[in-house]
């Protein structure tokens, strides 16, 4: 068993190996969906599918969550997805909430930004939470759903060693501490990380760019009066000619990030006294405890296609970005959010496979957008030519006294939810004067209501009526929708009506807008539902 638990140190042993009945079956047992990889993307997708009644198996080659903070910045849209899945309070209450960021050049503050300057949202712009706690919250929620009968099976210490993609299923060979066995999956989803063994086994590559700079992460525990905000430095006195970053995490743990440059001696840089010296340069003589250190480089790349037959790719297995902007884990959570309802509809016979194809269309668009922003951030932080360096320095020279230059300061364009403009699932946009932020393809903006918040009412497919009535429940094209009716309250006017006096919105199960009209129209709704379900693709 040691060979299965020593690949990395655990923070939590969440799914220890247990023998499955499939290992004793005479023939391979077929499951609706098999997910390879028990990280946040895989677990979120399993939770979503299980809540929709889909038989899903998660295979992970370890028995729990590894140590180290890793992804720590979870964006507002990720928290809203967690709300829909039932674990939003658990992650938000544990995390450190923040909206403000400060940018320094040397010792001087040159720029301050607020990522959520408007009121009326349940969740903050970001929380900081060590990834092991985030993953544990997802698994805890899965255990709660399992107790209520959700068909989710997590199998730790189950390593996929081979796969065969057939026309209507995928056959998987799996190794365990008690020997090998095989299962079949109608659909296989690879959520197995940046070095995806599934992607490698299928001979599929990445298109993109490798960045040569090295960065040191030092998680430290200290009692410090620093405010809860993101602090970023260009050319600080404690790391001259480079950059640095500070974030607060729960339990008095702080993430410090130091740019090191290209050609470094990794072993020397990870020596404890050298790390301590860098930390003391940033925080002064305060007492601290080293919790975790790591050196990383990064690449920005994507697969050409996120679907290959009955195999789908999500998270870092499909696309990778620099850590600047917190687009990795947050983008992966949006992958799971996008894929869950579509895969469930196809498995349950409510939609054609074209709906799954739309996962690739929409999330490849989002992946390219994240790579573009991530690459631009990396070029600003680590100029790859004299021209890039000249531009960055000129912007920093201007920014303190000239407001027009501040949006050009790129210390990491922080994660925003994807807008699926041009998606084949988008229907009519027939509300003249309505805001662009809630056009078809957009994630529904939250809004404080007279009682509660709007997103609490957008669970499943929903017909939303604002200032005009919609039926309390309606079934169209096999899709049962709840009707939610609201007066044109101020925030709904601002975020959904604009210059209009009323509107009807068709909202997808992932809380993205599918279509909008001035009034309820049964025929228009039927056309939009068919489009939303991929029947017209």
PDB file of C-alpha atoms in Angstrom, residues 216 265-278 290 293 295:
ATOM      1  CA  UNK A 216       9.458  30.836  -5.561  1.00  0.00           C
ATOM      2  CA  UNK A 265      19.992  26.714  -9.087  1.00  0.00           C
ATOM      3  CA  UNK A 266      16.679  25.333  -7.857  1.00  0.00           C
ATOM      4  CA  UNK A 267      18.216  23.325  -5.033  1.00  0.00           C
ATOM      5  CA  UNK A 268      20.115  26.347  -3.764  1.00  0.00           C
ATOM      6  CA  UNK A 269      17.058  28.589  -3.966  1.00  0.00           C
ATOM      7  CA  UNK A 270      15.039  26.105  -1.894  1.00  0.00           C
ATOM      8  CA  UNK A 271      17.603  25.957   0.898  1.00  0.00           C
ATOM      9  CA  UNK A 272      15.829  27.017   4.058  1.00  0.00           C
ATOM     10  CA  UNK A 273      18.178  29.848   5.023  1.00  0.00           C
ATOM     11  CA  UNK A 274      18.022  31.382   1.548  1.00  0.00           C
ATOM     12  CA  UNK A 275      14.220  31.247   1.615  1.00  0.00           C
ATOM     13  CA  UNK A 276      14.187  32.753   5.099  1.00  0.00           C
ATOM     14  CA  UNK A 277      16.441  35.551   3.947  1.00  0.00           C
ATOM     15  CA  UNK A 278      14.031  36.432   1.123  1.00  0.00           C
ATOM     16  CA  UNK A 290       7.905  28.222   7.077  1.00  0.00           C
ATOM     17  CA  UNK A 293       7.976  26.121  -0.327  1.00  0.00           C
ATOM     18  CA  UNK A 295       9.563  26.690  -7.245  1.00  0.00           C
TER      19      UNK A 295
END
